[in-house]
């Protein structure tokens, strides 16, 4: 098996052959029953105080097309799309998920950004997770529970280097790891889809480590 930063217990790691990026996909980190249970706990049980934050996009104030929540160690402050986020303290369900993820990817995290896409109409636009507080080569582990959604990646120089965007359908219970130069050289998005095609919700958790300045 190719050298990865991940724990070697996962025989089903798919390494994506991308130029200027280190990306791995673990289709089944959580069983379907666990993933369904976590989706219910996070999205439907009232455990998470979901917010729909206003953000600044190209100088204009907009409402995010999804719900979010930010948890982490007390010092893990984060600035994201012009929002200054102070983390909520870890709750038991997130600690439980974090332990599984940390063991699988052999890395510890001090924060997690939660996104709740209520159906296909909710989305996230093109961006890189390249905020200075994540460091220059962050390792980000992204967990999905609920409806499968397409995750699309494009190289920042795709217009001139001929590299094609790639689309990864992220399954419920899966883990996508982005590391190395991925955030420097690539962007990603979660495009909008029709509600008829995707009537159900999806919760995404991106575990990150904020450098404490
Ligand atoms: O929902 C996803 O899979 C992507 C989330 C993401 O890119 C982010 O939180 O920065
Ligand atoms: Mn991102």
Coordinates of C-alpha atoms and ligand atoms in Angstrom, one line a residue:
X1 CA 0.0 0.0 0.0
X2 CA 1.2 3.5 -0.8
X3 CA 2.5 5.5 2.2
X4 CA -0.3 7.5 3.8
X5 CA -0.6 9.4 7.0
X6 CA -3.6 7.2 7.8
X7 CA -3.7 4.3 10.2
X8 CA -2.9 1.1 8.2
X9 CA -5.9 -0.8 9.7
X10 CA -8.1 0.5 6.9
X11 CA -7.6 -1.8 3.9
X12 CA -10.3 0.1 2.0
X13 CA -8.5 3.5 1.6
X14 CA -8.7 4.9 -1.9
X15 CA -5.8 7.2 -2.8
X16 CA -6.9 9.7 -5.4
X17 CA -4.3 10.2 -8.1
X18 CA -4.4 14.1 -8.3
X19 CA -1.6 16.4 -9.3
X20 CA -0.5 18.8 -6.5
X21 CA -2.8 17.2 -4.0
X22 CA -2.9 14.5 -1.3
X23 CA -6.5 13.1 -1.1
X24 CA -7.7 9.8 0.4
X25 CA -11.2 8.4 0.6
X26 CA -12.4 5.9 3.1
X27 CA -15.9 4.8 1.9
X28 CA -16.9 3.0 5.1
X29 CA -15.4 4.6 8.2
X30 CA -18.8 4.2 10.0
X31 CA -21.4 1.5 9.3
X32 CA -24.7 2.4 7.7
X33 CA -26.5 1.9 11.1
X34 CA -23.9 4.2 12.9
X35 CA -24.1 6.8 10.2
X36 CA -27.9 6.9 10.3
X37 CA -27.8 7.1 14.1
X38 CA -25.3 10.0 14.0
X39 CA -27.3 11.8 11.4
X40 CA -30.4 11.7 13.7
X41 CA -28.4 12.8 16.7
X42 CA -26.8 15.7 14.9
X43 CA -29.5 16.9 12.6
X44 CA -32.8 16.0 14.2
X45 CA -32.5 15.6 18.0
X46 CA -31.8 19.2 18.9
X47 CA -28.3 18.4 20.2
X48 CA -26.7 20.9 17.9
X49 CA -27.6 24.6 17.9
X50 CA -27.6 25.0 14.1
X51 CA -27.2 28.6 12.8
X52 CA -27.7 30.1 9.4
X53 CA -25.0 32.8 9.5
X54 CA -24.8 35.9 7.3
X55 CA -21.5 36.0 5.4
X56 CA -19.8 38.6 3.2
X57 CA -19.4 37.4 -0.4
X58 CA -17.7 39.8 -2.9
X59 CA -18.5 42.6 -0.4
X60 CA -22.2 41.7 -0.2
X61 CA -24.0 40.3 2.8
X62 CA -25.7 37.0 2.1
X63 CA -27.2 34.2 4.1
X64 CA -25.3 30.9 4.0
X65 CA -27.2 28.3 1.9
X66 CA -26.8 25.7 4.7
X67 CA -26.7 25.6 8.5
X68 CA -23.4 25.5 10.5
X69 CA -21.9 25.0 13.9
X70 CA -18.3 25.3 15.2
X71 CA -17.0 23.2 18.1
X72 CA -13.5 22.9 19.5
X73 CA -11.0 23.5 22.2
X74 CA -11.6 26.9 23.9
X75 CA -8.6 28.5 22.2
X76 CA -9.4 27.3 18.6
X77 CA -10.7 30.6 17.2
X78 CA -11.3 30.7 13.5
X79 CA -12.0 33.3 10.9
X80 CA -14.1 32.0 8.0
X81 CA -15.8 33.9 5.2
X82 CA -15.5 37.1 7.2
X83 CA -17.0 35.4 10.3
X84 CA -15.1 35.3 13.6
X85 CA -16.0 32.0 15.1
X86 CA -15.6 31.1 18.7
X87 CA -16.0 27.4 19.3
X88 CA -18.7 25.8 21.3
X89 CA -17.3 23.2 23.8
X90 CA -17.1 19.6 22.6
X91 CA -20.3 17.6 23.3
X92 CA -20.3 13.8 23.9
X93 CA -21.4 12.7 20.4
X94 CA -18.7 14.8 18.7
X95 CA -16.1 13.5 21.1
X96 CA -17.1 10.0 20.2
X97 CA -16.9 10.7 16.4
X98 CA -13.6 12.6 16.8
X99 CA -12.0 9.6 18.5
X100 CA -12.9 7.3 15.6
X101 CA -11.6 9.8 13.1
X102 CA -8.4 10.6 15.0
X103 CA -7.6 6.9 15.2
X104 CA -8.3 6.3 11.5
X105 CA -6.2 9.2 10.2
X106 CA -3.5 9.0 12.9
X107 CA -3.9 12.8 13.6
X108 CA -5.4 14.8 16.4
X109 CA -7.8 17.7 15.8
X110 CA -8.7 20.7 18.0
X111 CA -11.9 21.7 16.2
X112 CA -14.7 20.7 13.9
X113 CA -16.9 22.7 11.5
X114 CA -20.4 21.1 11.1
X115 CA -22.4 21.8 8.0
X116 CA -26.1 20.7 7.7
X117 CA -27.4 20.6 4.1
X118 CA -31.2 20.3 4.6
X119 CA -31.7 19.0 1.0
X120 CA -30.3 19.4 -2.5
X121 CA -31.0 23.2 -2.5
X122 CA -28.3 23.7 0.2
X123 CA -24.8 24.0 -1.0
X124 CA -21.2 25.3 -0.5
X125 CA -19.5 27.4 -3.2
X126 CA -15.9 27.1 -4.5
X127 CA -13.2 27.7 -1.9
X128 CA -10.0 26.3 -0.4
X129 CA -9.6 25.8 3.3
X130 CA -6.6 28.0 3.3
X131 CA -7.1 30.3 6.2
X132 CA -3.8 31.2 7.9
X133 CA -4.9 29.7 11.2
X134 CA -4.9 26.2 9.6
X135 CA -1.3 26.4 8.7
X136 CA 0.2 26.0 5.1
X137 CA -0.5 22.3 4.6
X138 CA -3.5 21.4 6.8
X139 CA -4.8 17.8 7.1
X140 CA -8.6 18.0 7.1
X141 CA -10.8 15.0 7.6
X142 CA -14.4 15.3 6.3
X143 CA -17.1 13.0 7.5
X144 CA -20.5 12.6 5.8
X145 CA -23.8 11.3 7.4
X146 CA -27.1 11.2 5.5
X147 CA -27.8 11.9 1.8
X148 CA -25.0 11.2 -0.6
X149 CA -23.8 14.5 -2.2
X150 CA -21.3 15.3 -4.9
X151 CA -18.1 16.9 -3.8
X152 CA -16.3 18.6 -6.7
X153 CA -12.6 19.6 -6.9
X154 CA -10.8 21.7 -9.4
X155 CA -7.2 22.7 -9.7
X156 CA -6.6 26.5 -9.3
X157 CA -4.9 26.5 -12.7
X158 CA -7.4 24.3 -14.5
X159 CA -8.0 26.9 -17.2
X160 CA -4.4 26.7 -18.3
X161 CA -3.1 23.3 -17.3
X162 CA -5.9 21.2 -18.8
X163 CA -6.6 19.3 -15.5
X164 CA -10.2 18.3 -15.4
X165 CA -12.4 18.9 -12.3
X166 CA -13.3 15.7 -10.4
X167 CA -16.6 14.8 -8.8
X168 CA -16.6 12.5 -5.8
X169 CA -20.0 11.3 -4.5
X170 CA -19.5 11.3 -0.7
X171 CA -21.4 8.3 0.9
X172 CA -23.0 8.3 4.3
X173 CA -20.4 7.0 6.8
X174 CA -17.4 8.0 4.6
X175 CA -14.3 10.0 5.4
X176 CA -12.5 12.2 2.9
X177 CA -9.0 13.3 3.9
X178 CA -7.3 16.3 2.2
X179 CA -3.7 17.0 3.1
X180 CA -0.3 18.3 1.8
X181 CA -0.7 21.0 -0.9
X182 CA -4.4 20.2 -1.6
X183 CA -5.6 23.6 -0.2
X184 CA -2.8 25.5 -1.8
X185 CA -3.4 24.1 -5.3
X186 CA -7.1 23.1 -5.4
X187 CA -10.6 24.4 -4.7
X188 CA -13.7 22.4 -3.8
X189 CA -17.4 22.9 -3.7
X190 CA -20.6 21.1 -2.8
X191 CA -22.9 22.1 -5.7
X192 CA -26.6 22.7 -5.5
X193 CA -28.9 19.9 -6.8
X194 CA -32.6 19.7 -7.3
X195 CA -34.7 19.0 -4.2
X196 CA -36.6 16.4 -6.2
X197 CA -33.4 14.5 -6.7
X198 CA -32.0 15.1 -3.2
X199 CA -35.0 15.6 -0.8
X200 CA -33.0 14.5 2.3
X201 CA -30.5 16.1 4.5
X202 CA -26.8 15.5 5.0
X203 CA -24.5 16.5 7.9
X204 CA -20.8 17.0 7.2
X205 CA -18.1 17.4 9.8
X206 CA -14.7 18.7 8.8
X207 CA -12.2 18.1 11.6
X208 CA -9.3 20.6 11.5
X209 CA -6.5 21.8 13.7
X210 CA -6.4 25.6 14.3
X211 CA -3.0 26.9 15.1
X212 CA -3.3 28.8 18.4
X213 CA -1.5 32.2 17.9
Ligands
LIG1 O1 -19.8 19.4 2.9 C1 -18.7 19.1 2.4 O2 -18.4 18.0 2.0 C2 -17.7 20.2 2.2 C3 -17.5 21.0 3.4 C4 -16.4 22.0 3.3 O3 -15.7 22.1 2.3 C5 -16.0 22.9 4.4 O4 -16.6 22.8 5.5 O5 -15.0 23.6 4.3
LIG2 MN1 -13.8 23.2 2.6

